[in-house]
Coordinates of N, CA and C in Angstrom, one line a residue:
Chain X
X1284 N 13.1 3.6 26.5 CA 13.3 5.0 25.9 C 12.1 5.3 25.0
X1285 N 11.2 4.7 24.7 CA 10.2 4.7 23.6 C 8.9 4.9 24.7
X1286 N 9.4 4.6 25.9 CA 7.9 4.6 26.7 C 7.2 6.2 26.8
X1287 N 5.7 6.1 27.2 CA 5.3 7.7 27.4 C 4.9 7.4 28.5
X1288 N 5.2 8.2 29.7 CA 4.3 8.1 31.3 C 3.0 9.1 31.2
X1289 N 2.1 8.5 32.0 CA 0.7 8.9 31.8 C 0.1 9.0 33.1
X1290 N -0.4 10.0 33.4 CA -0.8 10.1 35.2 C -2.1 11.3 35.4
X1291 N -3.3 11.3 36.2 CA -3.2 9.9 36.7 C -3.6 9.0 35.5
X1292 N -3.9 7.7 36.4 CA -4.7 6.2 35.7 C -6.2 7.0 35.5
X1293 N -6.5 7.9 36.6 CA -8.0 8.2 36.5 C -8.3 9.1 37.2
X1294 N -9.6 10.5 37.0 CA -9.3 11.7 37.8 C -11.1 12.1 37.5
X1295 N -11.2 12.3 38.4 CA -12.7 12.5 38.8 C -12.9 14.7 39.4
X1296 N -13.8 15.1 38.1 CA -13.6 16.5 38.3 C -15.1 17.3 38.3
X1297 N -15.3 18.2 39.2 CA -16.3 18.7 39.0 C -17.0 19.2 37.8
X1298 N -17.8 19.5 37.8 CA -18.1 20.6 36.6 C -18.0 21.9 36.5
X1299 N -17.3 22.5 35.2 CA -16.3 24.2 35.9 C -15.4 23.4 36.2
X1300 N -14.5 22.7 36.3 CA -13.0 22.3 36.8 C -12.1 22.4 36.1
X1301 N -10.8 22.7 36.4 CA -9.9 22.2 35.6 C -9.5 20.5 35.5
X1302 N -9.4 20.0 34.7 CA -9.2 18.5 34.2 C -7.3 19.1 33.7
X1303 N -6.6 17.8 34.8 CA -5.2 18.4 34.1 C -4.7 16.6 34.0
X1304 N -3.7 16.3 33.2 CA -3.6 14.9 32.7 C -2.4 14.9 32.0
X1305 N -1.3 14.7 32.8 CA 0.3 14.7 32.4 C 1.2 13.6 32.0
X1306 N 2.0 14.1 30.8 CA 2.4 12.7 30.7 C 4.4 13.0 30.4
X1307 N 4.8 12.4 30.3 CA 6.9 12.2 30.6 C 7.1 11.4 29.8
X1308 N 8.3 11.6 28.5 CA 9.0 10.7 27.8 C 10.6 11.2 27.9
X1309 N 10.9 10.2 27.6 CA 12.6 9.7 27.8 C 13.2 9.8 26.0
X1310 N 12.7 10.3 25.3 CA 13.2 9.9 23.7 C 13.3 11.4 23.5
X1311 N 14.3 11.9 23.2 CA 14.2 13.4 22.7 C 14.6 13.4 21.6
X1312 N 14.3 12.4 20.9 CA 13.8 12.0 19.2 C 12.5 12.2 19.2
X1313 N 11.6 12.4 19.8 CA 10.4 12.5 19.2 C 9.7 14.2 19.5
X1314 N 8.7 14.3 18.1 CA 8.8 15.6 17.8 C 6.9 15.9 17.9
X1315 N 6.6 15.1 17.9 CA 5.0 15.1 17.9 C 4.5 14.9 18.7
X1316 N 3.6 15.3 19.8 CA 3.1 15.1 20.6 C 1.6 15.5 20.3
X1317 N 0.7 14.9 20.3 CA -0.6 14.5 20.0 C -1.7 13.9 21.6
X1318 N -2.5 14.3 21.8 CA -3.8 13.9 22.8 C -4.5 13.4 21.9
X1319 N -5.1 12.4 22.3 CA -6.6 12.0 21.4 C -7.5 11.5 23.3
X1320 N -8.4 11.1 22.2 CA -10.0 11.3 23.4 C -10.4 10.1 22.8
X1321 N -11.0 9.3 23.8 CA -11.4 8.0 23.3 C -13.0 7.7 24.1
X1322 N -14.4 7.7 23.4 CA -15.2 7.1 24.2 C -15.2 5.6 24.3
X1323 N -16.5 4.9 25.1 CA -16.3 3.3 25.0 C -16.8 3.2 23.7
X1324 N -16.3 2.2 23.1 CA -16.8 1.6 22.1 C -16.6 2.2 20.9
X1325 N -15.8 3.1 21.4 CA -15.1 4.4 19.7 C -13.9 4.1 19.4
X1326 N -13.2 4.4 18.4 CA -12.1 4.8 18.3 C -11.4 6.0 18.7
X1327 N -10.1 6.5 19.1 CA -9.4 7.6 19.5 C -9.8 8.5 18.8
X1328 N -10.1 9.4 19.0 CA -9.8 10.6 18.2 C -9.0 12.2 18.4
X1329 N -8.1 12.4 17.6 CA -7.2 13.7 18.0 C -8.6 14.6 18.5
X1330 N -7.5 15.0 19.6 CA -8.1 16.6 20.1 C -7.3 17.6 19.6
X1331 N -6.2 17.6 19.9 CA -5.1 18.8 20.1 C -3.8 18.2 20.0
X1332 N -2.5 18.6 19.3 CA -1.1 18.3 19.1 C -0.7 19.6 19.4
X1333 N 0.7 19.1 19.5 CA 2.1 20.2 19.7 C 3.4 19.7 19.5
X1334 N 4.1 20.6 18.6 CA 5.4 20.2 18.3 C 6.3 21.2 19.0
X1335 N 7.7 20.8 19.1 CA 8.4 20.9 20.5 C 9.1 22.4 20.3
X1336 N 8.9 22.9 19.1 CA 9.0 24.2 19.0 C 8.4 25.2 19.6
X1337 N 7.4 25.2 20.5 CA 6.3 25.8 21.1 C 6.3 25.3 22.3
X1338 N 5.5 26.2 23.4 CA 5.6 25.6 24.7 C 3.9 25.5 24.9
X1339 N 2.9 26.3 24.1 CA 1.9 26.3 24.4 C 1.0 26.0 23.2
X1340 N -0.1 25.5 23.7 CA -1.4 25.6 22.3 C -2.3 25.5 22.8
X1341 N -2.9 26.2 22.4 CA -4.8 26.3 23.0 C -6.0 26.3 22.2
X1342 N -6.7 25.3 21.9 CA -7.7 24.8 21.1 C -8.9 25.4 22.3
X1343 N -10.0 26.6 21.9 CA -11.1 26.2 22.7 C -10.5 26.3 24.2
X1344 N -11.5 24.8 24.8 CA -11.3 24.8 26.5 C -9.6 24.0 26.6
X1345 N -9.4 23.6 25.3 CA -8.4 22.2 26.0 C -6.8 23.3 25.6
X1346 N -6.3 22.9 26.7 CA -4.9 23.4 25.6 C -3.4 22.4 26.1
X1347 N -2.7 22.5 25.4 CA -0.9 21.7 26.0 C -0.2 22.6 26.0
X1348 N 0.3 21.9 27.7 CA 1.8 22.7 28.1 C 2.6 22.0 27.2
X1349 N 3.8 22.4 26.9 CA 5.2 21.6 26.9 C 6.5 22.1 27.3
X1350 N 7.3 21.0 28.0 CA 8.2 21.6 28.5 C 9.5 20.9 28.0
X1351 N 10.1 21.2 27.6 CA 11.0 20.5 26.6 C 12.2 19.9 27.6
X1352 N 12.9 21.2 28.1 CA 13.5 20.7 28.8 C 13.3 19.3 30.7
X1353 N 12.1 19.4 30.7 CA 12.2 18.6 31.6 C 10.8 17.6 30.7
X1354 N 11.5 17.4 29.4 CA 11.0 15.8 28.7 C 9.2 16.2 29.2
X1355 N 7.9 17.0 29.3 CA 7.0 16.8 30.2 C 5.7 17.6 29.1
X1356 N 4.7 17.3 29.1 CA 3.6 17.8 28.4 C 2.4 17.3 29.3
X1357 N 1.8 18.4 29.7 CA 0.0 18.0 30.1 C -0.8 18.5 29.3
X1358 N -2.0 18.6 29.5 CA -3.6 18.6 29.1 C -4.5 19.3 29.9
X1359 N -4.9 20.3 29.6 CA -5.2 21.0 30.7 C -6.6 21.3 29.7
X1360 N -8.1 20.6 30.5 CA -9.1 21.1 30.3 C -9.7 22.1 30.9
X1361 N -10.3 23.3 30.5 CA -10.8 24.4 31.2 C -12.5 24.2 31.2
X1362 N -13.5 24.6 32.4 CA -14.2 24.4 32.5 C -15.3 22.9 31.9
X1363 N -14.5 21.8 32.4 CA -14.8 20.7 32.2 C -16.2 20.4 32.3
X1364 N -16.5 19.7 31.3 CA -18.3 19.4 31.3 C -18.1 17.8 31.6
X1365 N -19.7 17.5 31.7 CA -19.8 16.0 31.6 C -19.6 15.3 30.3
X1366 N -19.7 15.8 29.2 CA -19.6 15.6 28.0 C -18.0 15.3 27.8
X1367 N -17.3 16.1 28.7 CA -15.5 15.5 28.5 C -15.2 14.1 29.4
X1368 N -16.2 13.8 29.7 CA -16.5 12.0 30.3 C -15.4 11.3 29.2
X1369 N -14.4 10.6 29.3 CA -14.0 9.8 28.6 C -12.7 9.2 28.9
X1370 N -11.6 8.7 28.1 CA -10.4 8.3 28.0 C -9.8 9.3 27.5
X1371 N -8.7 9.9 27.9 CA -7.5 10.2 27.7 C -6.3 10.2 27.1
X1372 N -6.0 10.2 26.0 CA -4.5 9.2 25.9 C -3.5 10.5 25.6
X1373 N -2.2 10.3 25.9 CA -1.0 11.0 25.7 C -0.4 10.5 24.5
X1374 N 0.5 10.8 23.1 CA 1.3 10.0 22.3 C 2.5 10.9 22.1
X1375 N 3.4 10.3 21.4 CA 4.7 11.2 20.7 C 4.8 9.9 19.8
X1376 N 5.7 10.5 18.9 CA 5.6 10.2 17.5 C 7.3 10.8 17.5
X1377 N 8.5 9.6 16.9 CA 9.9 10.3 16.7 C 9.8 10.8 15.7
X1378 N 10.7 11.8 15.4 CA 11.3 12.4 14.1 C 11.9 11.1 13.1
X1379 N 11.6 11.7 11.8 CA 12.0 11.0 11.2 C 12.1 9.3 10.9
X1380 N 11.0 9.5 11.4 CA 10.4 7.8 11.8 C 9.8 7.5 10.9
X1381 N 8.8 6.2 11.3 CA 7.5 5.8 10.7 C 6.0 6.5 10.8
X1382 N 6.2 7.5 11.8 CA 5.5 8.1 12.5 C 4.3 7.4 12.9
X1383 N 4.9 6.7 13.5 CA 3.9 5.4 14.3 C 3.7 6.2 15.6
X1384 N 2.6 6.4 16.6 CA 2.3 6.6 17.8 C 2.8 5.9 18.9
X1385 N 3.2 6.7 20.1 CA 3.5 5.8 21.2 C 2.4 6.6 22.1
X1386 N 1.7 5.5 22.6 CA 0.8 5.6 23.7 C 1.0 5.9 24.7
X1387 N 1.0 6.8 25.6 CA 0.8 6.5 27.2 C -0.8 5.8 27.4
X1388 N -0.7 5.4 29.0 CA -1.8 4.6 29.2 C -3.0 4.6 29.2
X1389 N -3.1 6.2 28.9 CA -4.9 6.3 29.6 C -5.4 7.1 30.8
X1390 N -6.0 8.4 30.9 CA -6.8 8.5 31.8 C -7.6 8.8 31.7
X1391 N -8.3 8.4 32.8 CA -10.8 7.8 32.6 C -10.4 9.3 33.5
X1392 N -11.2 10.3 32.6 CA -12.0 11.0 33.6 C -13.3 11.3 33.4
X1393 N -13.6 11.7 34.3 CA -15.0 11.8 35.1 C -15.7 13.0 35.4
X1394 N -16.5 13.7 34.8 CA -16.7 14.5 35.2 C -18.2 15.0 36.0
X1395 N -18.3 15.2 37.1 CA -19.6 15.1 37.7 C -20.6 16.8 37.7
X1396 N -22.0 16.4 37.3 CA -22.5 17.9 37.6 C -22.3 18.6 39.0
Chain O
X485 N -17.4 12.3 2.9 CA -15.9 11.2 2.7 C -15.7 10.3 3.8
X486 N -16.0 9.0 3.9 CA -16.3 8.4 4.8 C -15.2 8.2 5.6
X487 N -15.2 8.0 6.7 CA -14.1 7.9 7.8 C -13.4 6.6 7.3
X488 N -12.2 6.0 8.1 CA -11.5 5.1 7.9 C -12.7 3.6 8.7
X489 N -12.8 2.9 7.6 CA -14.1 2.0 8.2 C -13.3 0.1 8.5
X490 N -13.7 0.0 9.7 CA -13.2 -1.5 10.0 C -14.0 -2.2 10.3
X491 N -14.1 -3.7 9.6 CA -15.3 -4.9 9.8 C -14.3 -6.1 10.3
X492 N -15.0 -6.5 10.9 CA -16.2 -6.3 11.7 C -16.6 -6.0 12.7
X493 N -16.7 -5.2 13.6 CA -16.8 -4.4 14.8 C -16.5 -5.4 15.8
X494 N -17.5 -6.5 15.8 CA -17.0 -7.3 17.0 C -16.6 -8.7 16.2
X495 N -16.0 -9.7 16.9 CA -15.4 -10.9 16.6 C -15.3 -11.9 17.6
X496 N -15.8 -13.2 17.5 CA -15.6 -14.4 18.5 C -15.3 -15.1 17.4
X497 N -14.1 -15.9 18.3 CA -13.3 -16.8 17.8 C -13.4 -17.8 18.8
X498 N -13.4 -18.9 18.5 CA -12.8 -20.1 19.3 C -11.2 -20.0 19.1
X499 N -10.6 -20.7 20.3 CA -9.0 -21.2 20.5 C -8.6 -21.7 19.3
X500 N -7.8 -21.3 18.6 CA -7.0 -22.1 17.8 C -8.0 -22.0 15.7
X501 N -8.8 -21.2 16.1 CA -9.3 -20.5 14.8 C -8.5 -19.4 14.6
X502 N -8.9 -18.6 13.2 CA -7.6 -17.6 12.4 C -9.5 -16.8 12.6
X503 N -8.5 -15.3 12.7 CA -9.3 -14.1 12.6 C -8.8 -13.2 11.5
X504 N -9.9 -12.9 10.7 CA -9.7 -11.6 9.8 C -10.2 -10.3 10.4
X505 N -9.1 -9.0 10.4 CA -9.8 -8.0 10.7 C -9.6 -7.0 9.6
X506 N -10.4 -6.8 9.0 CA -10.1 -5.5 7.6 C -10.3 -4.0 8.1
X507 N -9.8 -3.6 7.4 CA -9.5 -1.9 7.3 C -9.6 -1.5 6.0
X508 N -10.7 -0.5 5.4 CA -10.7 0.1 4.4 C -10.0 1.9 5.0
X509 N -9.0 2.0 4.5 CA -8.4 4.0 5.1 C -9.9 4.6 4.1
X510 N -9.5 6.1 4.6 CA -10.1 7.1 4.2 C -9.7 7.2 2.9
X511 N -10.6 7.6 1.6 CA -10.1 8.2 0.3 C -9.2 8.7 0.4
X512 N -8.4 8.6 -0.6 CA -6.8 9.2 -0.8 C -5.8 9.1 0.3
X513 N -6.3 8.1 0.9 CA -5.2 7.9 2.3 C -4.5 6.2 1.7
X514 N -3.3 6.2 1.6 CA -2.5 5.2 1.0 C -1.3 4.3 2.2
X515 N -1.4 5.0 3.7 CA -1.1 4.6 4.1 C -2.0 3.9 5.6
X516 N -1.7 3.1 6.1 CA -2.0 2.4 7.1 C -1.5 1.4 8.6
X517 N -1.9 1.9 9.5 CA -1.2 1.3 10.8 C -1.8 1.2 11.8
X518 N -1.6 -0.4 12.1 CA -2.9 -1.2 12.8 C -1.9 -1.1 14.3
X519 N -3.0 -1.2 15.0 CA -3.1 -1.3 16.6 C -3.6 -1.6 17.3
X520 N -2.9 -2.4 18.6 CA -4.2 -3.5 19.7 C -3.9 -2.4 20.8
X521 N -4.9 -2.8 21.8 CA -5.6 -2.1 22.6 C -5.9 -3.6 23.5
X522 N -5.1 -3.5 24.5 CA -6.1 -4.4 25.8 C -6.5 -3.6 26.7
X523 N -7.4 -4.8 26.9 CA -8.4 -3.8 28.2 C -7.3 -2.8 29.5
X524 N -8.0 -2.2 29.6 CA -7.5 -0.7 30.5 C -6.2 -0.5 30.6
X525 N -5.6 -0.5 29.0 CA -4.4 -0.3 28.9 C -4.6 0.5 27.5
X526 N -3.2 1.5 27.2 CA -3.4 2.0 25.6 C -2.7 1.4 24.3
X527 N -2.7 1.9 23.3 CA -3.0 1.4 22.2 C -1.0 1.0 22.1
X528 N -0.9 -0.2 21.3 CA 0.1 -0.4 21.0 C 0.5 -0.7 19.7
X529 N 1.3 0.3 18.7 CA 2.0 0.0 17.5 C 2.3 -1.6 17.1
X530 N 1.4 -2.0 15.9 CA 1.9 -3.5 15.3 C 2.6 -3.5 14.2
X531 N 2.1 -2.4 13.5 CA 2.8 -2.7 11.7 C 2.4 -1.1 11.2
X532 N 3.3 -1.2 10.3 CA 2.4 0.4 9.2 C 3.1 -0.3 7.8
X533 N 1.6 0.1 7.1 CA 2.0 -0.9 5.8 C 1.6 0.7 4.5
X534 N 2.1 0.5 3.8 CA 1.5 1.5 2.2 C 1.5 0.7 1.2
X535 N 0.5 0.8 0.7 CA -0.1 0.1 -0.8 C 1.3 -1.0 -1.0
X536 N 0.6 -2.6 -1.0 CA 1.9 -3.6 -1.2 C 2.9 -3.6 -0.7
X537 N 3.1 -2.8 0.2 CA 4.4 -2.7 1.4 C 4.3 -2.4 2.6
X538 N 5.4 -3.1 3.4 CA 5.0 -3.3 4.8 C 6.5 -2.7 4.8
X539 N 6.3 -1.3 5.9 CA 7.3 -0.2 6.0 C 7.7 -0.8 7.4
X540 N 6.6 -0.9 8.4 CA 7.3 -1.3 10.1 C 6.7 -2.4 10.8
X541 N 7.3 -3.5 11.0 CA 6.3 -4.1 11.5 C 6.7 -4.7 12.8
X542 N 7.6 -3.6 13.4 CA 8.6 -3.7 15.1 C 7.7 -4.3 15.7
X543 N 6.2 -3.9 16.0 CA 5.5 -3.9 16.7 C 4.5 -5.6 16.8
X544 N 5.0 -6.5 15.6 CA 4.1 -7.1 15.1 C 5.0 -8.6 16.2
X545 N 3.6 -9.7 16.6 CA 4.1 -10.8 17.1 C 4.8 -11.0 16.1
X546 N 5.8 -11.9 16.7 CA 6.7 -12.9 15.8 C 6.4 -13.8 15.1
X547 N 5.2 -14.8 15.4 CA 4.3 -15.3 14.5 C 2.8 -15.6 15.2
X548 N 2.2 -15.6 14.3 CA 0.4 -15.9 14.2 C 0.0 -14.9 13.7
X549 N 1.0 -13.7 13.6 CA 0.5 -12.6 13.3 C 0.8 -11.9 12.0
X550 N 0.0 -11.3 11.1 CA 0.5 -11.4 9.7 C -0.7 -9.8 9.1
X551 N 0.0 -9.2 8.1 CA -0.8 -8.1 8.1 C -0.5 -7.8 6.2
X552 N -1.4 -7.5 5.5 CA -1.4 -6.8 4.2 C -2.3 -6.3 3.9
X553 N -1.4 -5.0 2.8 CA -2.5 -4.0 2.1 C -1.9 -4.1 0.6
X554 N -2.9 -5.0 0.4 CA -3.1 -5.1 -1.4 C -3.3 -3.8 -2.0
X555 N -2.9 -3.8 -3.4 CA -3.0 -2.7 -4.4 C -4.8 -2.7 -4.3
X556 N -5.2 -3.5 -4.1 CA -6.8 -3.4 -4.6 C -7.5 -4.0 -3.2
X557 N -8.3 -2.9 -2.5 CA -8.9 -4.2 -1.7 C -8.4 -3.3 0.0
X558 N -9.0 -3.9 1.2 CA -8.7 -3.1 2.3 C -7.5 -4.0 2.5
X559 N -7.2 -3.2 4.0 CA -5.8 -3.9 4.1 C -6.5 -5.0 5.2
X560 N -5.7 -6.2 5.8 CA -6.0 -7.2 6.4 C -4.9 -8.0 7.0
X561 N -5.5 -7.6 8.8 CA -4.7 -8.4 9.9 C -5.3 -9.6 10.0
X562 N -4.1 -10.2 10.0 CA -4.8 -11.9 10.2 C -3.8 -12.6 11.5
X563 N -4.7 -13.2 12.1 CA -4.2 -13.8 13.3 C -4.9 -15.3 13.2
X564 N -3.5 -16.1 13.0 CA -3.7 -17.4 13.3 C -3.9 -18.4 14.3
X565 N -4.3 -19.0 14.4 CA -3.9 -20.1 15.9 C -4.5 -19.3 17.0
X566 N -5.6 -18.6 17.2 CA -5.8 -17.5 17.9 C -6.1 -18.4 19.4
X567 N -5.5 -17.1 20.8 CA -5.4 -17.7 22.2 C -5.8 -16.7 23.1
X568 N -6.1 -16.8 23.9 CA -7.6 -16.1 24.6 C -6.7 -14.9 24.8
X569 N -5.1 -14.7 25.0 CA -4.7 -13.6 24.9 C -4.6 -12.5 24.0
X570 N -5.1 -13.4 22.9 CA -5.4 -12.3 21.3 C -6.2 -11.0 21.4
X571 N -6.9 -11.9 22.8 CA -8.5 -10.7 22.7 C -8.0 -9.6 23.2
X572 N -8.6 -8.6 22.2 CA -8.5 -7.2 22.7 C -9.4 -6.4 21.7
X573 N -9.0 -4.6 21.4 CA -9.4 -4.1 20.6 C -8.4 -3.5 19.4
X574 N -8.9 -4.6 18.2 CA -7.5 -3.8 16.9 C -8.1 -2.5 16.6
X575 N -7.3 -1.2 16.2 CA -7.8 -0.5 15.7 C -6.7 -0.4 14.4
X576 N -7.3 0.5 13.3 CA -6.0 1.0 12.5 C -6.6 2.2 12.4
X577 N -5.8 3.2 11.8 CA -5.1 4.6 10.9 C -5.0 4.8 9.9
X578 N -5.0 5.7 9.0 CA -4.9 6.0 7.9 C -4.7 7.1 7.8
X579 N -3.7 7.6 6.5 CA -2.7 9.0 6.5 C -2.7 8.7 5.4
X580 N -2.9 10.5 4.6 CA -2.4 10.2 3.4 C -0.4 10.0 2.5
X581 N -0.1 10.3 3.2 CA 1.2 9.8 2.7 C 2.5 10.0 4.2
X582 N 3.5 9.3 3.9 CA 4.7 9.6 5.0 C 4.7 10.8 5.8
X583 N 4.7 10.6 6.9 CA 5.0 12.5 7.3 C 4.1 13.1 7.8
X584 N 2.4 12.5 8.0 CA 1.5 13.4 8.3 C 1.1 12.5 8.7
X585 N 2.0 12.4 10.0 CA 1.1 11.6 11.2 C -0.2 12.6 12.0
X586 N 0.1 13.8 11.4 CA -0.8 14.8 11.8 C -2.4 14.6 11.0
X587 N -2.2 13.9 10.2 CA -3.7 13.7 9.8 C -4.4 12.4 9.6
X588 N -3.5 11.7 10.7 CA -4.2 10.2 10.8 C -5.3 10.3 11.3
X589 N -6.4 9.2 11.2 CA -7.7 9.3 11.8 C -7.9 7.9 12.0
X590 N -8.4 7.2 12.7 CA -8.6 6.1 13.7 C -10.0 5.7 12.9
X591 N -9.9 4.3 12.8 CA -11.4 3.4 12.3 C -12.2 3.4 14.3
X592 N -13.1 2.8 14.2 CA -14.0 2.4 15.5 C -13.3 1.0 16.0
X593 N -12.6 0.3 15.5 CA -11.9 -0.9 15.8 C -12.5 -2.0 15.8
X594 N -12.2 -3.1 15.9 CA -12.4 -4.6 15.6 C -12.4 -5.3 17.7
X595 N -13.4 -5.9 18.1 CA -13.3 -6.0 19.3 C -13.1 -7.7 19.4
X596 N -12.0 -8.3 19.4 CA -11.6 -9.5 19.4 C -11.8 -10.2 20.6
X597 N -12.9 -11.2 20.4 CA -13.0 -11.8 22.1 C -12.6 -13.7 21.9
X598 N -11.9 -14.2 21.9 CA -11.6 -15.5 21.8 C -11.8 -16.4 23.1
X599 N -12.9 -17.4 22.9 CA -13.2 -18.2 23.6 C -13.1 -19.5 23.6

């Protein structure tokens, strides 16, 4: 119940693409949902959150679905550059918690000119 | 205002030596919560500690594993008896207080390679 699904593992996109990166939890205790971007050798860093009050948010190119009822949030990058070269991560965070992060796995994408 | 800073970026250990990994948080951030990272996998919840108190530490091995944040001083994961399975990447977090997981920010991490 604490787990986040993350799909894909890895997604290779043109340049101009849409970059999309979805992820599924089972806890409808958790109220935070957060993307961070990870290069090698960096730490995570937030891109964009959404809390479950909202179905949408759009930062710029990046923005999150959420769908509450079918447990489900993606990541949808708009005109993807090579500079969005990186890791991926999905998290949720429960209500009323410690508000510790739960990871999904990761996805490398790739962006080619 | 410097980012959340962690020493020492990389680490070799021999089998069966203790590793220090420190975390100094961001100014006016009083809270803290460390996380491993194995290779091509994501980050996993160990502990979240505030000034002299350790709030969760679900996440934390049962032993070798031990973590504090002194009133004075960074906070510090320590891993004892270390086994080639230790190796990974720790990172920690820092927030300024309960509630605002929304303004955590991530150190560059500690790269633990035990040989």
């Amino acid at each position: 119940q604490q787990q986040v699904k993350q799909s894909p593992q890895s997604l290779i996109v043109q340049k101009g693409g849409i970059s999309i990166i979805n992820c599924a939890y089972e806890n409808t205790a958790f109220d935070y949902f957060p993307w961070y971007q990870q290069f090698p050798g960096k730490g995570p860093a937030l891109l964009i959150a959404i809390r479950p009050d909202v179905s949408e948010k759009k930062e710029g190119r990046f923005t999150i679905s959420f769908n509450k009822s079918a447990k489900q949030f993606s990541l949808h990058i708009m005109d993807s550059q090579p500079g969005d070269s990186a890791t991926y991560f999905c998290a949720a965070s429960p209500l009323g918690g410690t508000d510790k992060l739960i990871f999904g796995t990761g996805t490398r994408l790739q962006v080619f000119p | 205002n410097a980012g959340v800073m962690q020493n020492p970026r990389h680490l070799v250990r021999r089998r069966g030596q203790e590793a220090r990994l420190r975390c100094s948080p961001m100014k006016g951030h009083s809270h803290v919560y460390w996380y491993r990272q194995l290779p091509e996998e994501g980050l996993k919840f160990m502990v979240y500690l505030q000034k002299e108190n350790i709030i969760d530490e679900s996440g934390m091995p049962k032993e070798r594993f031990s973590a504090e944040f002194p009133k004075e001083g960074p906070s510090i994961l320590r891993i004892q008896q270390v086994v080639r399975g230790d190796s990974a990447a720790y990172f920690c977090a820092s927030s300024p207080r309960r509630g605002t997981n929304t303004e955590a920010f991530f150190g560059q991490g500690t790269r633990l390679t035990v040989v």
